[in-house]
Amino acid sequence: MIYLDNAATTYPKPPQVVTAVTSALYKYGANPGRGGHPMSMATAEEVYRARSAAASFFHAPGPECAVFTLNCTHALNAVLKGILKPGDHVVTSCLEHNAVLRPLKKLEEQGVSWTAAQVVPGDSDATVDAFRRALRPETKLAVCTHVSNVWGIRLPVERIAAMVHQYGVPLCVDAAQSAGVLPLSLEDGPDYLCIAPHKGLYAPMGTGLLLTARGEALDTILEGGTGTNSISLEQPGEMPERLESGTLNVPGAAGLRAGLAFVASKGTERICRHEVEMARLAYRGLKRLGARLYTAEPDGAAYAPVFSFNVEGVPSEDTASFLGANGVAVRAGLHCAPAAHRFMGTLESGAVRVCPSAFTSEKEVQGFLAVMTKFMKNSKEKV
Ligand code: PLP
């Protein structure tokens, strides 16, 4: 299989990650923080190592600033619902995933209002300005994606952070598509980073990360056992356990630590360069074939290495299912991001998304283009 659906989750995972997950099942089989016996303590130490690695990868002040979540959606919900109260206002962008928009919709029912700033691809000044114009005196948070999961459009999050900070507003960045691919640091301005480690950090599915710049306690969306201060019925105030109720995904945390080490050993810059090269090859090939492309080609600067296309007159699902039947994995439809499709005028048609990973080879991209050549020839003959 030629796997170009890495924006959904990366595949394959590096062998180190597979080994770390498997050996965690053998070595770290007791519940961390729930017992004083040696295996429980060894497991807690492994969790601590993973937490510390995550905190230092994104330059958080300390391990208490790294919260393990179920996925990136959970991390985004934790920030939005942990901060916003009735009467508050939020600024977001017009390219958001439902992981941001659905919590906002829910909060809207509780009296929170929000404004979507219009992103101008490739024009950071105009984008930052749009965010500035969307601010109101009651704005308590800005939240935006770093990279559109459909179009690869990159938002100038460092500049947005600097601007909103002038108004005393914190910025939460949805880094689902960028962590492990683009430079990303809490020292560069974001106050909260929500991460999908199962994508660019090559961790297993069922992992998520919330990183906070100051480690302050947020309101909880889930309460329960934390292994600490069990006598009290109040949720502990200390981070990260305040937000980590219930048993942790220990094999996931061990896999995440190995994934972080894999990305660090390759270097995000090198990974990004490789992915941009592969995405560009696919983009240019599709262009030559006459596919409909909606954005400029991926360059790593204005556009990250993920893009979407269509074949004129063909539903995106039909293109994806032909590719699937011929050994190429891509995703069609709306990619849980109707706003991003509305932005590009593809809400009706959807689009076919292509996203390479660190493992994608030139031969695989050529294989994908060969299938597309066959598909486009077939569809032209049908017309
Ligand atoms: N945000 C963006 C931009 C995404 O692309 C995704 C997943 O595709 C998410 C959030 C949600 O990530 P998860 O599936 O880990 O909850």
Short mmCIF file of C-alpha atoms and ligand atoms in Angstrom, two decimals:
data_model
loop_
_atom_site.label_atom_id
_atom_site.label_comp_id
_atom_site.label_asym_id
_atom_site.label_seq_id
_atom_site.Cartn_x
_atom_site.Cartn_y
_atom_site.Cartn_z
CA MET A 1 0.00 0.00 0.00
CA ILE A 2 1.11 3.55 -0.77
CA TYR A 3 0.00 5.46 2.31
CA LEU A 4 -0.62 9.16 1.69
CA ASP A 5 -3.16 9.66 4.48
CA ASN A 6 -0.62 10.83 7.04
CA ALA A 7 -2.69 13.91 7.90
CA ALA A 8 -5.17 11.51 9.54
CA THR A 9 -2.49 9.54 11.35
CA THR A 10 1.01 8.57 10.29
CA TYR A 11 1.75 5.09 9.00
CA PRO A 12 4.03 3.26 9.34
CA LYS A 13 5.30 4.05 12.81
CA PRO A 14 9.07 3.84 13.27
CA PRO A 15 10.31 0.45 14.57
CA GLN A 16 11.52 2.19 17.76
CA VAL A 17 7.92 3.21 18.51
CA VAL A 18 6.60 -0.31 17.93
CA THR A 19 9.30 -1.68 20.24
CA ALA A 20 8.60 0.93 22.93
CA VAL A 21 4.86 0.19 22.90
CA THR A 22 5.37 -3.57 22.98
CA SER A 23 7.96 -3.48 25.71
CA ALA A 24 5.79 -1.11 27.77
CA LEU A 25 3.14 -3.85 27.82
CA TYR A 26 5.71 -6.21 29.32
CA LYS A 27 7.72 -3.87 31.52
CA TYR A 28 5.24 -1.22 32.59
CA GLY A 29 2.15 -3.31 33.21
CA ALA A 30 1.10 -1.79 36.56
CA ASN A 31 -0.97 1.33 37.03
CA PRO A 32 1.31 4.36 37.63
CA GLY A 33 0.67 6.33 40.79
CA ARG A 34 -1.84 3.75 41.97
CA GLY A 35 0.48 1.49 43.95
CA GLY A 36 3.72 1.58 45.89
CA HIS A 37 5.03 -1.66 44.41
CA PRO A 38 8.07 -1.70 42.12
CA MET A 39 6.27 -2.19 38.81
CA SER A 40 3.83 0.66 39.51
CA MET A 41 6.78 2.87 40.39
CA ALA A 42 8.73 1.85 37.30
CA THR A 43 5.66 2.65 35.19
CA ALA A 44 5.32 6.07 36.86
CA GLU A 45 8.97 6.73 36.05
CA GLU A 46 8.41 5.87 32.39
CA VAL A 47 5.40 8.20 32.28
CA TYR A 48 7.54 10.92 33.85
CA ARG A 49 10.27 10.38 31.25
CA ALA A 50 7.70 10.69 28.46
CA ARG A 51 6.20 13.81 30.04
CA SER A 52 9.62 15.41 30.47
CA ALA A 53 10.56 14.57 26.87
CA ALA A 54 7.34 16.16 25.59
CA ALA A 55 7.83 19.26 27.72
CA SER A 56 11.41 19.77 26.63
CA PHE A 57 10.65 19.07 22.92
CA PHE A 58 8.25 22.03 22.90
CA HIS A 59 10.29 24.14 25.35
CA ALA A 60 7.75 24.09 28.17
CA PRO A 61 9.12 25.33 31.51
CA GLY A 62 8.73 21.91 33.15
CA PRO A 63 7.09 18.48 32.98
CA GLU A 64 4.04 19.76 34.89
CA CYS A 65 3.25 21.77 31.75
CA ALA A 66 2.72 18.60 29.66
CA VAL A 67 -0.69 16.97 30.05
CA PHE A 68 -1.48 13.61 28.46
CA THR A 69 -4.84 13.63 26.74
CA LEU A 70 -6.79 11.13 24.65
CA ASN A 71 -6.08 12.98 21.42
CA CYS A 72 -5.75 16.52 20.11
CA THR A 73 -9.53 17.03 20.25
CA HIS A 74 -9.47 16.34 23.99
CA ALA A 75 -6.61 18.81 24.48
CA LEU A 76 -8.52 21.53 22.59
CA ASN A 77 -11.69 20.86 24.60
CA ALA A 78 -9.66 21.05 27.81
CA VAL A 79 -8.38 24.53 26.92
CA LEU A 80 -11.58 25.97 25.48
CA LYS A 81 -13.89 24.64 28.18
CA GLY A 82 -11.27 25.13 30.89
CA ILE A 83 -10.98 28.86 30.20
CA LEU A 84 -14.16 30.22 28.65
CA LYS A 85 -17.17 31.35 30.64
CA PRO A 86 -20.58 32.73 29.62
CA GLY A 87 -20.14 36.25 28.26
CA ASP A 88 -16.62 35.60 26.98
CA HIS A 89 -15.62 36.02 23.35
CA VAL A 90 -13.12 33.96 21.33
CA VAL A 91 -11.29 34.75 18.11
CA THR A 92 -10.56 31.88 15.79
CA SER A 93 -9.83 31.42 12.08
CA CYS A 94 -11.92 30.49 9.06
CA LEU A 95 -9.89 27.31 8.54
CA GLU A 96 -10.59 25.42 11.74
CA HIS A 97 -11.15 21.71 12.23
CA ASN A 98 -14.34 20.55 13.98
CA ALA A 99 -12.12 19.81 16.99
CA VAL A 100 -12.22 23.58 17.53
CA LEU A 101 -15.56 24.47 15.94
CA ARG A 102 -17.74 21.90 17.68
CA PRO A 103 -16.56 22.82 21.20
CA LEU A 104 -17.10 26.46 20.24
CA LYS A 105 -20.61 25.65 19.05
CA LYS A 106 -21.31 23.93 22.37
CA LEU A 107 -19.89 26.89 24.28
CA GLU A 108 -22.02 29.23 22.18
CA GLU A 109 -25.10 27.51 23.63
CA GLN A 110 -23.73 28.50 27.05
CA GLY A 111 -23.28 32.18 26.18
CA VAL A 112 -19.78 32.29 24.67
CA SER A 113 -19.50 34.16 21.37
CA TRP A 114 -16.83 33.79 18.72
CA THR A 115 -15.56 35.40 15.54
CA ALA A 116 -13.68 33.66 12.73
CA ALA A 117 -10.89 35.83 11.31
CA GLN A 118 -10.37 35.59 7.56
CA VAL A 119 -6.97 34.06 6.78
CA VAL A 120 -5.17 35.43 3.72
CA PRO A 121 -2.90 32.60 2.52
CA GLY A 122 0.70 33.69 2.15
CA ASP A 123 0.00 37.17 3.56
CA SER A 124 0.88 37.19 7.26
CA ASP A 125 0.26 40.93 7.64
CA ALA A 126 -3.30 40.62 6.37
CA THR A 127 -3.96 37.52 8.48
CA VAL A 128 -2.65 39.11 11.68
CA ASP A 129 -4.70 42.19 10.88
CA ALA A 130 -7.84 40.08 10.47
CA PHE A 131 -7.24 38.59 13.92
CA ARG A 132 -6.73 42.08 15.35
CA ARG A 133 -9.99 43.34 13.87
CA ALA A 134 -11.86 40.35 15.31
CA LEU A 135 -10.81 41.15 18.90
CA ARG A 136 -13.35 42.65 21.31
CA PRO A 137 -13.02 43.98 24.84
CA GLU A 138 -14.54 40.71 26.13
CA THR A 139 -12.18 38.46 24.11
CA LYS A 140 -10.64 35.98 26.54
CA LEU A 141 -8.89 33.63 24.11
CA ALA A 142 -7.65 33.28 20.56
CA VAL A 143 -7.50 29.76 19.12
CA CYS A 144 -6.29 28.79 15.69
CA THR A 145 -4.81 26.00 13.70
CA HIS A 146 -1.12 26.21 12.83
CA VAL A 147 -1.70 24.43 9.52
CA SER A 148 -4.97 23.78 7.69
CA ASN A 149 -5.47 20.03 7.63
CA VAL A 150 -7.06 20.36 4.18
CA TRP A 151 -5.02 22.96 2.32
CA GLY A 152 -1.72 23.08 4.16
CA ILE A 153 -2.16 26.85 4.59
CA ARG A 154 0.17 27.89 7.39
CA LEU A 155 -0.92 30.54 9.88
CA PRO A 156 1.65 32.97 11.34
CA VAL A 157 1.00 31.80 14.90
CA GLU A 158 4.04 33.50 16.41
CA ARG A 159 2.92 36.87 15.03
CA ILE A 160 -0.71 36.23 16.03
CA ALA A 161 0.49 35.41 19.56
CA ALA A 162 2.54 38.62 19.77
CA MET A 163 -0.42 40.67 18.55
CA VAL A 164 -3.07 39.15 20.86
CA HIS A 165 -0.72 39.43 23.83
CA GLN A 166 -0.73 43.22 23.33
CA TYR A 167 -4.42 43.02 24.24
CA GLY A 168 -3.88 40.62 27.15
CA VAL A 169 -5.37 37.69 25.23
CA PRO A 170 -3.70 34.25 25.30
CA LEU A 171 -3.32 32.10 22.17
CA CYS A 172 -4.08 28.41 21.91
CA VAL A 173 -2.57 26.74 18.83
CA ASP A 174 -4.04 23.63 17.29
CA ALA A 175 -0.77 22.04 16.22
CA ALA A 176 -2.33 18.74 15.10
CA GLN A 177 -0.80 19.03 11.64
CA SER A 178 2.43 20.81 12.46
CA ALA A 179 4.02 19.20 15.53
CA GLY A 180 7.05 17.26 14.32
CA VAL A 181 7.04 18.96 10.92
CA LEU A 182 7.33 22.70 11.55
CA PRO A 183 9.25 24.61 14.22
CA LEU A 184 7.00 24.86 17.25
CA SER A 185 7.96 26.23 20.63
CA LEU A 186 6.13 27.64 23.62
CA GLU A 187 8.97 30.17 23.80
CA ASP A 188 7.78 31.63 20.49
CA GLY A 189 4.50 32.93 21.87
CA PRO A 190 1.70 30.35 22.03
CA ASP A 191 0.23 29.96 25.51
CA TYR A 192 -1.25 26.52 24.82
CA LEU A 193 -0.25 23.91 22.28
CA CYS A 194 -2.70 21.13 21.44
CA ILE A 195 -0.97 18.24 19.76
CA ALA A 196 -1.88 15.02 17.96
CA PRO A 197 1.24 12.92 18.70
CA HIS A 198 -0.15 10.10 16.55
CA LYS A 199 0.49 12.24 13.48
CA GLY A 200 3.86 14.01 13.10
CA LEU A 201 5.36 12.63 16.31
CA TYR A 202 4.77 9.03 15.15
CA ALA A 203 3.16 7.96 18.43
CA PRO A 204 0.33 5.43 18.46
CA MET A 205 -3.28 6.48 17.94
CA GLY A 206 -5.06 7.28 21.20
CA THR A 207 -2.40 9.76 22.28
CA GLY A 208 -2.79 13.51 22.72
CA LEU A 209 -0.86 16.29 24.39
CA LEU A 210 -1.67 19.64 25.89
CA LEU A 211 1.30 21.87 26.63
CA THR A 212 0.90 25.01 28.66
CA ALA A 213 3.40 27.85 28.79
CA ARG A 214 2.96 28.49 32.52
CA GLY A 215 1.54 25.29 33.99
CA GLU A 216 -1.42 27.14 35.48
CA ALA A 217 -4.47 25.15 36.58
CA LEU A 218 -7.35 25.16 34.11
CA ASP A 219 -10.94 24.34 34.98
CA THR A 220 -11.63 20.66 34.50
CA ILE A 221 -13.87 18.94 31.98
CA LEU A 222 -13.37 15.52 33.58
CA GLU A 223 -12.95 14.70 37.24
CA GLY A 224 -11.92 11.47 38.90
CA GLY A 225 -9.09 9.47 40.40
CA THR A 226 -5.61 10.88 39.95
CA GLY A 227 -3.70 8.71 42.43
CA THR A 228 -3.08 11.81 44.57
CA ASN A 229 -4.88 13.23 47.63
CA SER A 230 -7.51 10.48 47.48
CA ILE A 231 -9.15 11.60 50.75
CA SER A 232 -10.49 14.73 49.07
CA LEU A 233 -13.55 14.81 46.84
CA GLU A 234 -12.17 17.93 45.20
CA GLN A 235 -10.17 17.53 42.03
CA PRO A 236 -6.48 18.31 42.82
CA GLY A 237 -5.35 21.79 41.90
CA GLU A 238 -1.91 20.74 40.73
CA MET A 239 -1.05 20.27 37.09
CA PRO A 240 -0.81 17.97 35.26
CA GLU A 241 -2.82 15.54 37.41
CA ARG A 242 -5.66 18.04 37.66
CA LEU A 243 -6.42 17.33 34.00
CA GLU A 244 -5.44 13.65 33.97
CA SER A 245 -8.29 11.78 35.66
CA GLY A 246 -8.31 8.01 35.28
CA THR A 247 -5.74 5.53 34.06
CA LEU A 248 -3.22 6.87 31.56
CA ASN A 249 -2.38 5.35 28.18
CA VAL A 250 1.02 4.08 29.31
CA PRO A 251 1.96 2.18 26.12
CA GLY A 252 0.94 5.33 24.24
CA ALA A 253 3.16 7.50 26.46
CA ALA A 254 6.10 5.13 25.95
CA GLY A 255 5.44 5.19 22.19
CA LEU A 256 5.26 8.96 22.29
CA ARG A 257 8.65 9.16 23.97
CA ALA A 258 10.13 6.94 21.25
CA GLY A 259 8.36 8.99 18.56
CA LEU A 260 9.79 12.21 19.97
CA ALA A 261 13.26 10.65 19.97
CA PHE A 262 12.76 9.55 16.34
CA VAL A 263 11.73 13.05 15.25
CA ALA A 264 14.55 14.64 17.25
CA SER A 265 17.13 12.32 15.70
CA LYS A 266 15.97 13.13 12.17
CA GLY A 267 15.31 16.81 12.92
CA THR A 268 12.03 18.55 12.09
CA GLU A 269 13.79 20.66 9.47
CA ARG A 270 14.94 17.59 7.57
CA ILE A 271 11.58 15.90 7.93
CA CYS A 272 9.84 19.03 6.65
CA ARG A 273 12.22 19.33 3.68
CA HIS A 274 11.62 15.71 2.73
CA GLU A 275 7.85 15.96 3.07
CA VAL A 276 7.75 19.20 1.09
CA GLU A 277 9.77 17.54 -1.67
CA MET A 278 7.37 14.58 -1.77
CA ALA A 279 4.26 16.78 -1.62
CA ARG A 280 5.63 18.98 -4.39
CA LEU A 281 6.33 15.98 -6.58
CA ALA A 282 2.75 14.82 -6.14
CA TYR A 283 1.40 18.35 -6.65
CA ARG A 284 3.37 18.95 -9.85
CA GLY A 285 2.47 15.53 -11.22
CA LEU A 286 -1.23 16.16 -10.59
CA LYS A 287 -0.94 19.57 -12.20
CA ARG A 288 0.58 18.03 -15.33
CA LEU A 289 -2.28 15.54 -15.41
CA GLY A 290 -4.78 18.41 -15.35
CA ALA A 291 -6.18 17.84 -11.84
CA ARG A 292 -7.84 20.79 -10.11
CA LEU A 293 -5.50 22.24 -7.49
CA TYR A 294 -6.64 24.96 -5.13
CA THR A 295 -3.49 26.30 -3.55
CA ALA A 296 0.05 27.26 -4.48
CA GLU A 297 2.47 24.33 -4.27
CA PRO A 298 3.74 23.23 -0.85
CA ASP A 299 6.90 25.13 0.09
CA GLY A 300 7.07 24.63 3.85
CA ALA A 301 6.73 28.40 4.38
CA ALA A 302 3.26 29.55 3.33
CA TYR A 303 2.12 25.98 2.69
CA ALA A 304 2.94 22.92 4.76
CA PRO A 305 3.28 19.53 3.02
CA VAL A 306 -0.41 18.62 2.84
CA PHE A 307 -2.77 19.63 0.02
CA SER A 308 -6.03 18.60 -1.61
CA PHE A 309 -7.21 18.26 -5.20
CA ASN A 310 -10.08 17.12 -7.38
CA VAL A 311 -10.60 15.69 -10.80
CA GLU A 312 -13.02 17.96 -12.66
CA GLY A 313 -16.53 16.52 -12.67
CA VAL A 314 -15.66 13.55 -10.43
CA PRO A 315 -16.83 13.28 -6.79
CA SER A 316 -13.82 13.28 -4.49
CA GLU A 317 -15.00 9.97 -2.96
CA ASP A 318 -14.87 8.28 -6.39
CA THR A 319 -11.28 9.39 -6.93
CA ALA A 320 -10.28 8.21 -3.46
CA SER A 321 -12.03 4.88 -3.84
CA PHE A 322 -10.31 4.22 -7.20
CA LEU A 323 -7.00 5.06 -5.55
CA GLY A 324 -7.86 2.79 -2.61
CA ALA A 325 -8.76 -0.09 -4.90
CA ASN A 326 -5.41 0.41 -6.62
CA GLY A 327 -3.34 0.40 -3.46
CA VAL A 328 -3.18 4.11 -2.59
CA ALA A 329 -4.56 5.41 0.72
CA VAL A 330 -5.87 9.00 0.67
CA ARG A 331 -8.87 10.68 2.27
CA ALA A 332 -11.73 12.33 0.38
CA GLY A 333 -14.68 14.41 1.56
CA LEU A 334 -14.60 17.22 4.10
CA HIS A 335 -11.82 16.05 6.46
CA CYS A 336 -13.80 17.15 9.56
CA ALA A 337 -13.18 20.72 8.42
CA PRO A 338 -16.28 22.12 6.68
CA ALA A 339 -15.13 25.70 7.33
CA ALA A 340 -11.88 25.11 5.44
CA HIS A 341 -13.86 23.69 2.53
CA ARG A 342 -16.31 26.59 2.60
CA PHE A 343 -13.29 28.92 2.44
CA MET A 344 -12.13 27.28 -0.79
CA GLY A 345 -15.60 26.70 -2.28
CA THR A 346 -15.37 22.90 -2.01
CA LEU A 347 -18.10 22.33 0.58
CA GLU A 348 -20.26 20.53 -2.00
CA SER A 349 -17.57 18.48 -3.71
CA GLY A 350 -15.12 17.84 -0.91
CA ALA A 351 -11.59 17.15 -2.10
CA VAL A 352 -8.94 14.43 -2.15
CA ARG A 353 -6.17 15.01 0.38
CA VAL A 354 -2.54 14.01 -0.07
CA CYS A 355 -0.09 14.05 2.82
CA PRO A 356 3.35 12.38 2.87
CA SER A 357 5.35 11.47 5.96
CA ALA A 358 9.02 11.03 6.79
CA PHE A 359 8.72 7.52 5.31
CA THR A 360 7.17 8.44 1.95
CA SER A 361 9.50 7.68 -0.95
CA GLU A 362 9.74 9.18 -4.42
CA LYS A 363 8.85 5.75 -5.83
CA GLU A 364 5.62 5.78 -3.84
CA VAL A 365 4.69 9.23 -5.12
CA GLN A 366 5.39 8.05 -8.68
CA GLY A 367 3.21 5.01 -7.96
CA PHE A 368 0.39 7.30 -6.82
CA LEU A 369 0.78 9.42 -9.98
CA ALA A 370 0.71 6.30 -12.16
CA VAL A 371 -2.66 5.31 -10.63
CA MET A 372 -3.92 8.87 -11.09
CA THR A 373 -2.82 8.81 -14.75
CA LYS A 374 -4.90 5.68 -15.27
CA PHE A 375 -7.86 7.19 -13.40
CA MET A 376 -7.79 10.46 -15.35
CA LYS A 377 -7.55 8.60 -18.65
CA ASN A 378 -10.57 6.46 -17.66
CA SER A 379 -12.60 9.47 -16.56
CA LYS A 380 -11.80 11.39 -19.77
CA GLU A 381 -12.89 8.40 -21.85
CA LYS A 382 -16.21 8.29 -19.97
CA VAL A 383 -17.00 11.95 -20.77
N1 PLP B 1 -7.04 19.66 14.48
C1 PLP B 1 -6.62 19.41 13.24
C2 PLP B 1 -6.13 20.52 12.40
C3 PLP B 1 -6.62 18.10 12.76
O1 PLP B 1 -6.20 17.85 11.53
C4 PLP B 1 -7.06 17.06 13.62
C5 PLP B 1 -7.11 15.67 13.14
O2 PLP B 1 -7.18 15.37 11.99
C6 PLP B 1 -7.49 17.40 14.91
C7 PLP B 1 -7.45 18.70 15.31
C8 PLP B 1 -7.97 16.34 15.85
O3 PLP B 1 -6.94 15.46 16.18
P1 PLP B 1 -7.28 14.11 16.96
O4 PLP B 1 -7.86 13.18 15.95
O5 PLP B 1 -5.98 13.65 17.51
O6 PLP B 1 -8.25 14.44 18.02
#
